PDB file of C-alpha atoms in Angstrom:
ATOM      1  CA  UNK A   1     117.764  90.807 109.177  1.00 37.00           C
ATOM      2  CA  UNK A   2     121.532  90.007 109.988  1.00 34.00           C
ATOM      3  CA  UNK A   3     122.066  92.199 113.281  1.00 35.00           C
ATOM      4  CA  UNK A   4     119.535  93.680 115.469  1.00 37.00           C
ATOM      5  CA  UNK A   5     119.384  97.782 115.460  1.00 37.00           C
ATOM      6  CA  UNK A   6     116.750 100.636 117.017  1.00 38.00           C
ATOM      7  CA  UNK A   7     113.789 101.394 113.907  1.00 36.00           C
ATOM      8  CA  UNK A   8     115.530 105.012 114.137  1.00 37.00           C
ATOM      9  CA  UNK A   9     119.242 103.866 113.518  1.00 38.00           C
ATOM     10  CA  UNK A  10     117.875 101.399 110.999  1.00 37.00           C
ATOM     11  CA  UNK A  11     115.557 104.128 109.112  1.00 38.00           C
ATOM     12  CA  UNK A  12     118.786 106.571 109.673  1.00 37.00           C
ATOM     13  CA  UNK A  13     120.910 103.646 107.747  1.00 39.00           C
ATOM     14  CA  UNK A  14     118.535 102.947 105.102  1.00 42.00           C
ATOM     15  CA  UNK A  15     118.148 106.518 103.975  1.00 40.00           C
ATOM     16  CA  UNK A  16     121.944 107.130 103.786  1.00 37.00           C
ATOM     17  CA  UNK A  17     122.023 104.053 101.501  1.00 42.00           C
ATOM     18  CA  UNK A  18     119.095 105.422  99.538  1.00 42.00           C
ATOM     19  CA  UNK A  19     120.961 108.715  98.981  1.00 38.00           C
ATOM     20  CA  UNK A  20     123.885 106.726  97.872  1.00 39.00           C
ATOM     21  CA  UNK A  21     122.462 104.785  95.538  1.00 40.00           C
ATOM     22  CA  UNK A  22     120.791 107.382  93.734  1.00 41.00           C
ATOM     23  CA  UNK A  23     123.934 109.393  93.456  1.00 36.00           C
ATOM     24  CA  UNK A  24     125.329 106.501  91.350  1.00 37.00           C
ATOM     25  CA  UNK A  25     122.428 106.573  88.253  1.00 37.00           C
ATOM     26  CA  UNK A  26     121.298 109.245  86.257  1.00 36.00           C
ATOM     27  CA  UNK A  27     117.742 108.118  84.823  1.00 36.00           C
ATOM     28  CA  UNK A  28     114.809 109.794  83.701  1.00 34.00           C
ATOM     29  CA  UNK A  29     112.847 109.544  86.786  1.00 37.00           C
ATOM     30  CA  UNK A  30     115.314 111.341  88.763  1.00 37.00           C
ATOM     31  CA  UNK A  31     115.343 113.864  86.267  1.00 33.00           C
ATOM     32  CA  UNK A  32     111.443 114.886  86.173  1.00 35.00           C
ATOM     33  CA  UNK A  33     111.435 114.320  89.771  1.00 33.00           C
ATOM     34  CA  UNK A  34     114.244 117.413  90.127  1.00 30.00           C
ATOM     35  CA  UNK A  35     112.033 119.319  88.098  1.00 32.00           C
ATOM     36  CA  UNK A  36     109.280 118.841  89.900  1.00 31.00           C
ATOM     37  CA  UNK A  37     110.232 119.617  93.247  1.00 36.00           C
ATOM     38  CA  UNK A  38     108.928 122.201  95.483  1.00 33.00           C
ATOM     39  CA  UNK A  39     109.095 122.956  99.018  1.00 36.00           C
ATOM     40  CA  UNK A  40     105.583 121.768  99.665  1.00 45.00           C
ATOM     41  CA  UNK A  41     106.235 118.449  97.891  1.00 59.00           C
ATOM     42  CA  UNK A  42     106.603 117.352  94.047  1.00 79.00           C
ATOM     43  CA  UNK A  43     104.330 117.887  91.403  1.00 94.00           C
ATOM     44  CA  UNK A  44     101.829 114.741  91.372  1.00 97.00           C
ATOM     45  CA  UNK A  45     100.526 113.465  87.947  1.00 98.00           C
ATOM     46  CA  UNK A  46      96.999 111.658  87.598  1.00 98.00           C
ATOM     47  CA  UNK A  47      97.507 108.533  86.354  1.00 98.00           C
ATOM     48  CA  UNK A  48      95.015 105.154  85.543  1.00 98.00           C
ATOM     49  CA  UNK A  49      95.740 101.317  84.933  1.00 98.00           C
ATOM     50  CA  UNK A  50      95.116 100.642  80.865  1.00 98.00           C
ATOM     51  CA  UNK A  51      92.441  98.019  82.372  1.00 97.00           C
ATOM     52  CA  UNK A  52      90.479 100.169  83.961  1.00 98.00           C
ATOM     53  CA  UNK A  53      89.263 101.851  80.936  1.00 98.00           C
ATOM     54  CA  UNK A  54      86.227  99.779  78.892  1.00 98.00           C
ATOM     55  CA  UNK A  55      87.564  96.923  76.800  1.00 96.00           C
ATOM     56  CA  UNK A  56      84.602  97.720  74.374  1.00 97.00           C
ATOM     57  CA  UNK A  57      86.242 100.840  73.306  1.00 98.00           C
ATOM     58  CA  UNK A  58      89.254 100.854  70.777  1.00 98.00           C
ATOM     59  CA  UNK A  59      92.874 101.818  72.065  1.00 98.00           C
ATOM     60  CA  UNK A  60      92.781 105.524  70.556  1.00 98.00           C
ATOM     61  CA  UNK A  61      88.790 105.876  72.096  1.00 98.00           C
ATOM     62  CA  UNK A  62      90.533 104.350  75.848  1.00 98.00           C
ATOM     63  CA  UNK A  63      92.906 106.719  75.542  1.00 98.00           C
ATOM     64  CA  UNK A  64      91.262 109.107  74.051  1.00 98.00           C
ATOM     65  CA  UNK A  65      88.660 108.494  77.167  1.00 98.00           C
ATOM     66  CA  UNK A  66      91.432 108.898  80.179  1.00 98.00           C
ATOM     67  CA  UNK A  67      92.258 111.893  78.766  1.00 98.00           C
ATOM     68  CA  UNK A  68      88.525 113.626  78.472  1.00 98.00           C
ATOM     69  CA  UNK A  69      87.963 112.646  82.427  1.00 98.00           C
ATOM     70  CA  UNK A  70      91.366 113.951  83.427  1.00 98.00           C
ATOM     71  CA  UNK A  71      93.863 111.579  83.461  1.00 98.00           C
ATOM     72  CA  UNK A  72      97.343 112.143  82.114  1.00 98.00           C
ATOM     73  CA  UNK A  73      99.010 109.115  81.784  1.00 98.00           C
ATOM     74  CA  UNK A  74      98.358 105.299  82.158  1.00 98.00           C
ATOM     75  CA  UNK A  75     100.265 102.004  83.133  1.00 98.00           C
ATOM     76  CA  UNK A  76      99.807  99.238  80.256  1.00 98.00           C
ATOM     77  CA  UNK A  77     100.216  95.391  80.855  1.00 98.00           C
ATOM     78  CA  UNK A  78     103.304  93.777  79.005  1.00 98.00           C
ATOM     79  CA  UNK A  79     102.376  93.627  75.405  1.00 98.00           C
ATOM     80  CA  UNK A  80     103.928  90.924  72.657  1.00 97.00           C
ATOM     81  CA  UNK A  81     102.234  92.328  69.651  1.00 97.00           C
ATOM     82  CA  UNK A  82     104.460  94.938  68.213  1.00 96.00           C
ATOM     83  CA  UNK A  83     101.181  96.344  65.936  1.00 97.00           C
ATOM     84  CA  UNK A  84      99.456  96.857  69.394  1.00 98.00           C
ATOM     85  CA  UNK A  85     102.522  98.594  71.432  1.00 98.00           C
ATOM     86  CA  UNK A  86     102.624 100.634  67.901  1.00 98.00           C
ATOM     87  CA  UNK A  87      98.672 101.373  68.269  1.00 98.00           C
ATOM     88  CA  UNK A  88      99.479 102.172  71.958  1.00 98.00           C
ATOM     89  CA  UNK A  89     102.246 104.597  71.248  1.00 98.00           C
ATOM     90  CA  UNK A  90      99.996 106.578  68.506  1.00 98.00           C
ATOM     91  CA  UNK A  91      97.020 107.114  70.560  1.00 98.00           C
ATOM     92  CA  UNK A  92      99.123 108.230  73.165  1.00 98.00           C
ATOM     93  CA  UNK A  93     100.998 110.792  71.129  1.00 98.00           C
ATOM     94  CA  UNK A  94      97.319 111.758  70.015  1.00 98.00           C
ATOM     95  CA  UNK A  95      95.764 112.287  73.267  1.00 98.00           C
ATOM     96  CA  UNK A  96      98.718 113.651  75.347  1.00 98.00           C
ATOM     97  CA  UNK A  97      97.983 110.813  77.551  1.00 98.00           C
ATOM     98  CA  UNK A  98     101.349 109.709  78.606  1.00 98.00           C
ATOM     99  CA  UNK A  99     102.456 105.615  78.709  1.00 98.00           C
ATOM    100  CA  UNK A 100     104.258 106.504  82.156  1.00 98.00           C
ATOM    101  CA  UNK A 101     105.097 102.230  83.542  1.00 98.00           C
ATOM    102  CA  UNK A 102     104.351  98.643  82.592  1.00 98.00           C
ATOM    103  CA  UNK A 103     102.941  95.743  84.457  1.00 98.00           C
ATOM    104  CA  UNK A 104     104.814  93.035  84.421  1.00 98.00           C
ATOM    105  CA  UNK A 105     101.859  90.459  83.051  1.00 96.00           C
ATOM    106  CA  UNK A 106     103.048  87.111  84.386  1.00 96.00           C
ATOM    107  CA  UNK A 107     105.224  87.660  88.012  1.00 96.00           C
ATOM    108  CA  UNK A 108     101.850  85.852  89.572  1.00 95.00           C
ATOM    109  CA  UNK A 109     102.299  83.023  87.081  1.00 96.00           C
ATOM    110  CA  UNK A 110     106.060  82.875  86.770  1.00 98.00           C
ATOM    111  CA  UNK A 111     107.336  84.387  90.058  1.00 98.00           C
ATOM    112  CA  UNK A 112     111.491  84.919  90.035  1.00 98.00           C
ATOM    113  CA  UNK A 113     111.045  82.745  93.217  1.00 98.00           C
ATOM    114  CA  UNK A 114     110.133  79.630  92.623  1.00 97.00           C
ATOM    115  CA  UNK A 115     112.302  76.637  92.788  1.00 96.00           C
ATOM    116  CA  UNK A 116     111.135  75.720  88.921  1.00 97.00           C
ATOM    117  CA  UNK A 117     113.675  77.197  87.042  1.00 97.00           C
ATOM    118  CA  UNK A 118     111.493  76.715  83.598  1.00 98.00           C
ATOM    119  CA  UNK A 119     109.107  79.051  86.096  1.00 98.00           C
ATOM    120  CA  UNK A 120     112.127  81.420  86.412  1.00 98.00           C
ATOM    121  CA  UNK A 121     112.665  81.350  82.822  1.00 98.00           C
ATOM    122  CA  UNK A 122     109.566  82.593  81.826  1.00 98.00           C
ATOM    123  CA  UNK A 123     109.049  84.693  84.256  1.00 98.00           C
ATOM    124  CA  UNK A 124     112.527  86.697  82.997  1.00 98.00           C
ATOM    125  CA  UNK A 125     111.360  86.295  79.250  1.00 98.00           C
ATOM    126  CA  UNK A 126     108.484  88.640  80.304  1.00 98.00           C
ATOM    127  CA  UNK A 127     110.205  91.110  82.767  1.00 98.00           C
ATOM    128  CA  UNK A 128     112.982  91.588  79.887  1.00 98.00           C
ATOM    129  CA  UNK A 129     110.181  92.152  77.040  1.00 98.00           C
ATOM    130  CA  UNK A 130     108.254  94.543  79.576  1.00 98.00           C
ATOM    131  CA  UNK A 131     111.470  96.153  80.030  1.00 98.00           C
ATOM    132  CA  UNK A 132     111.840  96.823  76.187  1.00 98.00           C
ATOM    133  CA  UNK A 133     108.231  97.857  76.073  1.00 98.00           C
ATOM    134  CA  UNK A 134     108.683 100.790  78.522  1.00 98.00           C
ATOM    135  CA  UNK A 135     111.743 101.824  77.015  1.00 98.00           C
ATOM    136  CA  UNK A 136     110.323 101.193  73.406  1.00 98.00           C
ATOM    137  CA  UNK A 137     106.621 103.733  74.513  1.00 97.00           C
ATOM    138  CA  UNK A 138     109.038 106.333  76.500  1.00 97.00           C
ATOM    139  CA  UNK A 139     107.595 104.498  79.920  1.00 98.00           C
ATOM    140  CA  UNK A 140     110.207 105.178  82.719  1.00 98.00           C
ATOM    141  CA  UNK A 141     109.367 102.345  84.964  1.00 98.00           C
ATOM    142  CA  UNK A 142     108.417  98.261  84.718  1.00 98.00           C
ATOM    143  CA  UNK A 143     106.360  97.371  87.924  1.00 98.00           C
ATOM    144  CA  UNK A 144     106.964  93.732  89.418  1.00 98.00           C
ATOM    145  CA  UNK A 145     105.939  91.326  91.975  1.00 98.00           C
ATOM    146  CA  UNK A 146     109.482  90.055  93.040  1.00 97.00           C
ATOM    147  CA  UNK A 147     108.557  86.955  94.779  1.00 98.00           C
ATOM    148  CA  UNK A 148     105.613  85.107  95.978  1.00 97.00           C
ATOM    149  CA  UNK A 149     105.706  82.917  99.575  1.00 98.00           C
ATOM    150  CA  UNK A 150     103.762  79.924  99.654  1.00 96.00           C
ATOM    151  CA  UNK A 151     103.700  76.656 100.718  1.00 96.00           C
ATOM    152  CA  UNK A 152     106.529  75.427  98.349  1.00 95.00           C
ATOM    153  CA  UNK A 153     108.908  78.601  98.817  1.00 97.00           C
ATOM    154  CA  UNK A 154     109.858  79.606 101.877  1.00 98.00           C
ATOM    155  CA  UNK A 155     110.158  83.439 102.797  1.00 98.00           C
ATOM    156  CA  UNK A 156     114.117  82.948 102.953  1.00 98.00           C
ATOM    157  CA  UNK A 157     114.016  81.429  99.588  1.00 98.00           C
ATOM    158  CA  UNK A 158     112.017  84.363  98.072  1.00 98.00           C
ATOM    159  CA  UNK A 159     114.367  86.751  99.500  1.00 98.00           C
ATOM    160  CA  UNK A 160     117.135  85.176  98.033  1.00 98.00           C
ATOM    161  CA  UNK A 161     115.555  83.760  94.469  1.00 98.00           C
ATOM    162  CA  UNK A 162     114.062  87.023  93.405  1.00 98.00           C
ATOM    163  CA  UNK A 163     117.174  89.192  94.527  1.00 98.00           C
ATOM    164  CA  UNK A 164     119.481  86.806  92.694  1.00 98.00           C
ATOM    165  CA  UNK A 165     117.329  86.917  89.190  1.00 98.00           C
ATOM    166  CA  UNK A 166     116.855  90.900  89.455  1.00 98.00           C
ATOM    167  CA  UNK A 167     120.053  91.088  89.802  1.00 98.00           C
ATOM    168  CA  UNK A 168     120.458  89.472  86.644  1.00 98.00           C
ATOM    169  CA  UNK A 169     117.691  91.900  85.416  1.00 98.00           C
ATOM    170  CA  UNK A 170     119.332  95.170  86.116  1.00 98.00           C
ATOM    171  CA  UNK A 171     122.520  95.787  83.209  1.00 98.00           C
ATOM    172  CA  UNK A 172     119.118  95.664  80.519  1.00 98.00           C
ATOM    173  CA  UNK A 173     117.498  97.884  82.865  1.00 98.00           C
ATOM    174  CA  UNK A 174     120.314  99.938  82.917  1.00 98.00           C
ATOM    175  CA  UNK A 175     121.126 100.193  79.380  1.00 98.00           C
ATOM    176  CA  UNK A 176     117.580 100.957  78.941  1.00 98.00           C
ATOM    177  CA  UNK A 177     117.078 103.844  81.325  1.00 98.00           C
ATOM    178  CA  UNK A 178     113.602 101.444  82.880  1.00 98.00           C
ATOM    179  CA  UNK A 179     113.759 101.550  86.449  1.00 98.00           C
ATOM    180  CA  UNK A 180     112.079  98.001  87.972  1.00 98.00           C
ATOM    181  CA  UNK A 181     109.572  99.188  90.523  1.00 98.00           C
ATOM    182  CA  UNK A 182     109.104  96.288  93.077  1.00 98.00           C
ATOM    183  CA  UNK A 183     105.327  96.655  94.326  1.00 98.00           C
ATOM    184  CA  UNK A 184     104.158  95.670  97.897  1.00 96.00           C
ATOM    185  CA  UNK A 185     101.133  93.176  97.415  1.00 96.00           C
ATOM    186  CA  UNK A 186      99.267  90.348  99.000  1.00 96.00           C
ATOM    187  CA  UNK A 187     102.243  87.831  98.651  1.00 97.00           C
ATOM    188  CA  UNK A 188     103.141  86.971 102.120  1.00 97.00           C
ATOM    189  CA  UNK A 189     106.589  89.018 101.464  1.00 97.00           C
ATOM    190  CA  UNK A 190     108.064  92.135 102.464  1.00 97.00           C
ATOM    191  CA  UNK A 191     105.781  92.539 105.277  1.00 96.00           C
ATOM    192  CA  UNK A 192     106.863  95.795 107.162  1.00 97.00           C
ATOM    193  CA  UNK A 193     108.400  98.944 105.700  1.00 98.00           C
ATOM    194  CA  UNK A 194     111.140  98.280 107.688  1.00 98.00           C
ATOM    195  CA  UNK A 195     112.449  95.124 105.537  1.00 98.00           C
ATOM    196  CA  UNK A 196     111.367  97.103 102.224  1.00 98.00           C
ATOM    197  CA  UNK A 197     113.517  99.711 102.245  1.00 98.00           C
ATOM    198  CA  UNK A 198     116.446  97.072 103.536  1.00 98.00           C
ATOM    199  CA  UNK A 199     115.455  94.609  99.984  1.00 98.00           C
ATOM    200  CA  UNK A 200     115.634  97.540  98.042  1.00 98.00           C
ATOM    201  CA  UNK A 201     119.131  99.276  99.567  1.00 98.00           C
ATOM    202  CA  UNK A 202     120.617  95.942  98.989  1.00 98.00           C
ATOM    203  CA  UNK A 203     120.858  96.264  95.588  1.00 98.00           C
ATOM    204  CA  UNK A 204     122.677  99.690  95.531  1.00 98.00           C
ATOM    205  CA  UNK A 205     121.398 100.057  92.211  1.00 98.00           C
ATOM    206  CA  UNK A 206     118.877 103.207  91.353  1.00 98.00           C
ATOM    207  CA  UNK A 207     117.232 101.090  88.817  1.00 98.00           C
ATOM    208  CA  UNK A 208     115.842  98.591  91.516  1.00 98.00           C
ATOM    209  CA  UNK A 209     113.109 101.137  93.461  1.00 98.00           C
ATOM    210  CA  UNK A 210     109.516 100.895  95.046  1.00 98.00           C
ATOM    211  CA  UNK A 211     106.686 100.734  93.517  1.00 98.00           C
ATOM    212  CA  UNK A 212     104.268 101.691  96.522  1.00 98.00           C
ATOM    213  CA  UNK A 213     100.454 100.548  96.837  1.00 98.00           C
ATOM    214  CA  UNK A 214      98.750 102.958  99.254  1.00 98.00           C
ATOM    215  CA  UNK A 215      95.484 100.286  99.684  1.00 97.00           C
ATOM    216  CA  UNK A 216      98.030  97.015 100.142  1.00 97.00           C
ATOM    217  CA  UNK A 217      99.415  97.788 103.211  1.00 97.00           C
ATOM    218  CA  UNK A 218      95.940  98.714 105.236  1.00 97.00           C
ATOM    219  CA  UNK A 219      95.560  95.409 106.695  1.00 93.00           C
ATOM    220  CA  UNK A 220      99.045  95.129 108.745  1.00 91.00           C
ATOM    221  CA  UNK A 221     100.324  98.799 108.359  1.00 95.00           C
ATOM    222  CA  UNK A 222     100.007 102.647 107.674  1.00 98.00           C
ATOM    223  CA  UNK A 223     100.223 103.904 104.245  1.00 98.00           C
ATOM    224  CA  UNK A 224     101.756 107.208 105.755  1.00 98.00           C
ATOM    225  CA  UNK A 225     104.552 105.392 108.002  1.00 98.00           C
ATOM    226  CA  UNK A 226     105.623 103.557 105.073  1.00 98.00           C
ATOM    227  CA  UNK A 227     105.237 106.211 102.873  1.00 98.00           C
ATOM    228  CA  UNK A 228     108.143 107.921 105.367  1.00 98.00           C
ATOM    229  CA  UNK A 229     109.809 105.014 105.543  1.00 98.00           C
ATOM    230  CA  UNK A 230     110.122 103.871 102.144  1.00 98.00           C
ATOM    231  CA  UNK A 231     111.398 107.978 101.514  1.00 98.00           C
ATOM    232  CA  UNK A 232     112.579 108.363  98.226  1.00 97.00           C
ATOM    233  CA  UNK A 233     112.912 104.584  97.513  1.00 98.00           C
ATOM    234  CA  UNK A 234     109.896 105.229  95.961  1.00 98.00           C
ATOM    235  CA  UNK A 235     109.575 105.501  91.982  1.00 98.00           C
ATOM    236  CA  UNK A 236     105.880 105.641  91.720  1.00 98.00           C
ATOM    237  CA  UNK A 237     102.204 105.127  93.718  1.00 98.00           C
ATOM    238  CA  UNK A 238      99.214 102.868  93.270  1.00 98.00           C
ATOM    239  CA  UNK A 239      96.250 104.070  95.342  1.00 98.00           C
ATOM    240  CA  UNK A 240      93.274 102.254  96.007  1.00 97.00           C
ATOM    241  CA  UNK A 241      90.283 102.276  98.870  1.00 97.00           C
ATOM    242  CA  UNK A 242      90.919  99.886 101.579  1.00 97.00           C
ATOM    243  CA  UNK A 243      88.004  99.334 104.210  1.00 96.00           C
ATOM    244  CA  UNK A 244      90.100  97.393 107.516  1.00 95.00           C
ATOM    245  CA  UNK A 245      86.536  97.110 109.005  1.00 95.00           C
ATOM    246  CA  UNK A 246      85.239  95.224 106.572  1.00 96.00           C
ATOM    247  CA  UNK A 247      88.334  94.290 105.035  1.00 95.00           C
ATOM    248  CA  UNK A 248      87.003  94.868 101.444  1.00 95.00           C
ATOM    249  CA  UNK A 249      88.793  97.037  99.307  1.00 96.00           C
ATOM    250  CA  UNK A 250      86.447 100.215  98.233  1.00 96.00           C
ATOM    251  CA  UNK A 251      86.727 103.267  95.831  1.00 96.00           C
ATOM    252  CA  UNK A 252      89.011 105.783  96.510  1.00 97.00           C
ATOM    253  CA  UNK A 253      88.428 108.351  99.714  1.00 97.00           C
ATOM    254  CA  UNK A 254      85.836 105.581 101.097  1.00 96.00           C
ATOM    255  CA  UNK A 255      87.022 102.968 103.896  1.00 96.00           C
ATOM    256  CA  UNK A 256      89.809 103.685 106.729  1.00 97.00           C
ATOM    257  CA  UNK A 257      92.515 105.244 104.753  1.00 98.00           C
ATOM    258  CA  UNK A 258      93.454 108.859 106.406  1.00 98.00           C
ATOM    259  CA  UNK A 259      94.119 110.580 103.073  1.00 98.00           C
ATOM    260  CA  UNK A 260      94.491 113.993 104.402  1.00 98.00           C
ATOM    261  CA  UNK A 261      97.623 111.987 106.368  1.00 98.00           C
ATOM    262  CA  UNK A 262      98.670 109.976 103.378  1.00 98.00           C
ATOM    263  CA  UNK A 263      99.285 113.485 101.166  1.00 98.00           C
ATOM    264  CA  UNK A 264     101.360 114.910 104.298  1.00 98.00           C
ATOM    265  CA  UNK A 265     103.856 111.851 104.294  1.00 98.00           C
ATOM    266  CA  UNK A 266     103.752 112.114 100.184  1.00 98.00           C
ATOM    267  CA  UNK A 267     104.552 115.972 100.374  1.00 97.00           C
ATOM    268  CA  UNK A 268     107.222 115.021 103.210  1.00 97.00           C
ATOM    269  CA  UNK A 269     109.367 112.925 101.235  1.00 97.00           C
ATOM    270  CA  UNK A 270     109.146 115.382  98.399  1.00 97.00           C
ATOM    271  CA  UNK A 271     107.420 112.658  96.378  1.00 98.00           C
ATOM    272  CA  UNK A 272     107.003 113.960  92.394  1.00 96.00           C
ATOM    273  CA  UNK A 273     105.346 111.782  89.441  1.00 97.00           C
ATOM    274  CA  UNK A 274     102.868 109.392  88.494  1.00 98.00           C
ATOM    275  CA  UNK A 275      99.920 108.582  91.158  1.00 98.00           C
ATOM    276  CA  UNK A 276      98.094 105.966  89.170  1.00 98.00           C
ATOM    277  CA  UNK A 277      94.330 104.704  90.223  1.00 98.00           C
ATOM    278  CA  UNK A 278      94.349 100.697  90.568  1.00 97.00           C
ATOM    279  CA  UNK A 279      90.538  99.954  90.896  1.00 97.00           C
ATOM    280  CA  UNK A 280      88.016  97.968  89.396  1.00 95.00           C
ATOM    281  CA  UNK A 281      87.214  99.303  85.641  1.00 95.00           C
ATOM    282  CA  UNK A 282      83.974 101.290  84.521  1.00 95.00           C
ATOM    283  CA  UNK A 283      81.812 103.767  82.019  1.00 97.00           C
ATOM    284  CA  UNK A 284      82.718 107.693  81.820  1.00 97.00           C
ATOM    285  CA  UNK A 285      80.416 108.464  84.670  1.00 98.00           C
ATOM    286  CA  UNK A 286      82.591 106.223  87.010  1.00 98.00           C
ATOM    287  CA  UNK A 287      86.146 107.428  85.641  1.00 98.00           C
ATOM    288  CA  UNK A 288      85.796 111.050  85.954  1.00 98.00           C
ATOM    289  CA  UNK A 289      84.266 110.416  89.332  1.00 98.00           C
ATOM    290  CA  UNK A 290      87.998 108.685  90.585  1.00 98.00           C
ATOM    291  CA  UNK A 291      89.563 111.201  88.833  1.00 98.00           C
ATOM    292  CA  UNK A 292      88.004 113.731  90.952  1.00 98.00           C
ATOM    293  CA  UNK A 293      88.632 112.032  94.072  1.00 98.00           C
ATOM    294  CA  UNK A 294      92.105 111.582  93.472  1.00 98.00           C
ATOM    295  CA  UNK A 295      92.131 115.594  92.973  1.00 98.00           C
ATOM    296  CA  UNK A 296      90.859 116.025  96.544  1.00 98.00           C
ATOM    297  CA  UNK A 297      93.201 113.446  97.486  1.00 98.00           C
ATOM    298  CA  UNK A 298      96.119 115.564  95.247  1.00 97.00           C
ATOM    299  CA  UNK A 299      94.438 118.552  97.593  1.00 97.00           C
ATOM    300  CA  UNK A 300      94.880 117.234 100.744  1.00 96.00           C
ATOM    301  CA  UNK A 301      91.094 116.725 101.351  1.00 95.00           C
TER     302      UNK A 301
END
């Protein structure tokens, strides 16, 4: 944002950065990613957002639920009740069904970048509770929104805020072995995959990475080219339907989204781990239908 460079000698810079960064931590994701590397690309996991599974149904039976349609592990909201995490962490040793990240619950409601520092406050209480959760459940990664651009908070100040307060974030990361996965969403910030890779480089810290949404970026992007660009920035995917005709966002392998094209750019930056489903929630029918289509997806179809 400082200087002005070609998009090659930029990406060139970013990815050396990357590299170095990495070099510097030793955390569990890097691990199962070296395992899982093959020439062809890593090995991708099926994952599924806790919500999407019926609320009617007990934890165990939601668990219990992702694993019978083919899911193997899920990404729970931040949870205060240490019975429930407990609950949680039994079904899951039950099923098989791994606790693989946590959503940070309030970064819409407390974002690290406004200019209300009782905001701020709370909005740190959760990330560092979410960040004992995943470590707490064996979870490698906490997902959050790092800033939000509005009318009251300029895109300068979100840059700045959120960067300053992860900061603060990272030494509990750290000691916890949680990486934060930053996601791309609808917040008016971050807006290329250009200026993504820079935020996250900046911190020359492995436990600040991206947490990439394949359906966010539809409306003013390419999954794929970010996907490239991002390289392995990336900790772990969200993939959702996007339709740009319509601009409605649809069930997976429906809309504009050139799959086929999005697995390529996965398998060409070697990507390994969790690709979770982020969709609207349903009955078994439903479930095991995504499921499927994220195998196709998983195939290349």
């Amino acid at each position: 944002m400082r200087e002005k460079m070609s998009r090659r000698d930029f990406v060139r810079t970013c990815s050396v950065g990357a590299v170095a960064a990495m070099a510097g931590g030793d955390t569990r994701a890097n691990t199962s990613r070296a395992k899982g590397e093959t020439a062809s690309g890593g090995e991708i996991k099926k994952g599924v957002i806790f919500g999407m599974l019926p609320g009617k149904l007990s934890i165990e039976e939601r668990f219990k639920l992702a694993a019978d349609v083919g899911f193997e592990g899920t990404e729970i909201g931040t949870v205060r009740d240490a019975k429930t995490l407990k609950r949680m962490m039994a079904a899951s040793e039950k099923t098989g069904v791994r606790i693989h990240s946590v959503m940070n619950s309030d970064h819409w409601r407390y974002p690290l970048s406004s200019d209300d520092q009782e905001v701020v406050a709370k909005g740190m209480k959760c990330m560092e509770i979410s960040l004992q959760n995943a470590h707490d459940c064996g979870a490698d990664t906490v997902l959050l929104v790092a800033a939000v651009v509005n009318p009251k908070v300029m895109y300068g100040e979100a840059y700045e805020r959120s960067q300053k307060q992860i900061r603060k974030l990272l030494p509990l990361a750290e000691k916890l072995k949680v990486v934060i996965g930053t996601e791309n969403v609808w917040n008016k910030f971050l807006l290329s995959p250009l200026e993504f890779a820079r935020y996250v480089d900046e911190f020359k810290n492995p436990f600040l990475r991206a947490y990439f949404d394949v359906g966010n970026v539809v409306l003013f992007g390419y999954p794929q080219d970010w996907i490239r660009t991002l390289g392995s920035r990336i900790i772990k995917l969200h993939v959702k339907g996007f339709d740009a005709k319509r601009i409605k966002f649809v069930n997976l392998r429906d809309g504009t989204i050139d799959w086929p094209e999005v697995r390529r750019a996965m398998k060409d930056i070697n990507y390994s781990g969790f690709m979770s489903a982020e969709l609207g929630g349903g009955d078994r029918d439903y479930l095991k239908g995504v499921s499927e289509r994220m195998d196709k997806i998983i195939a290349g179809e």
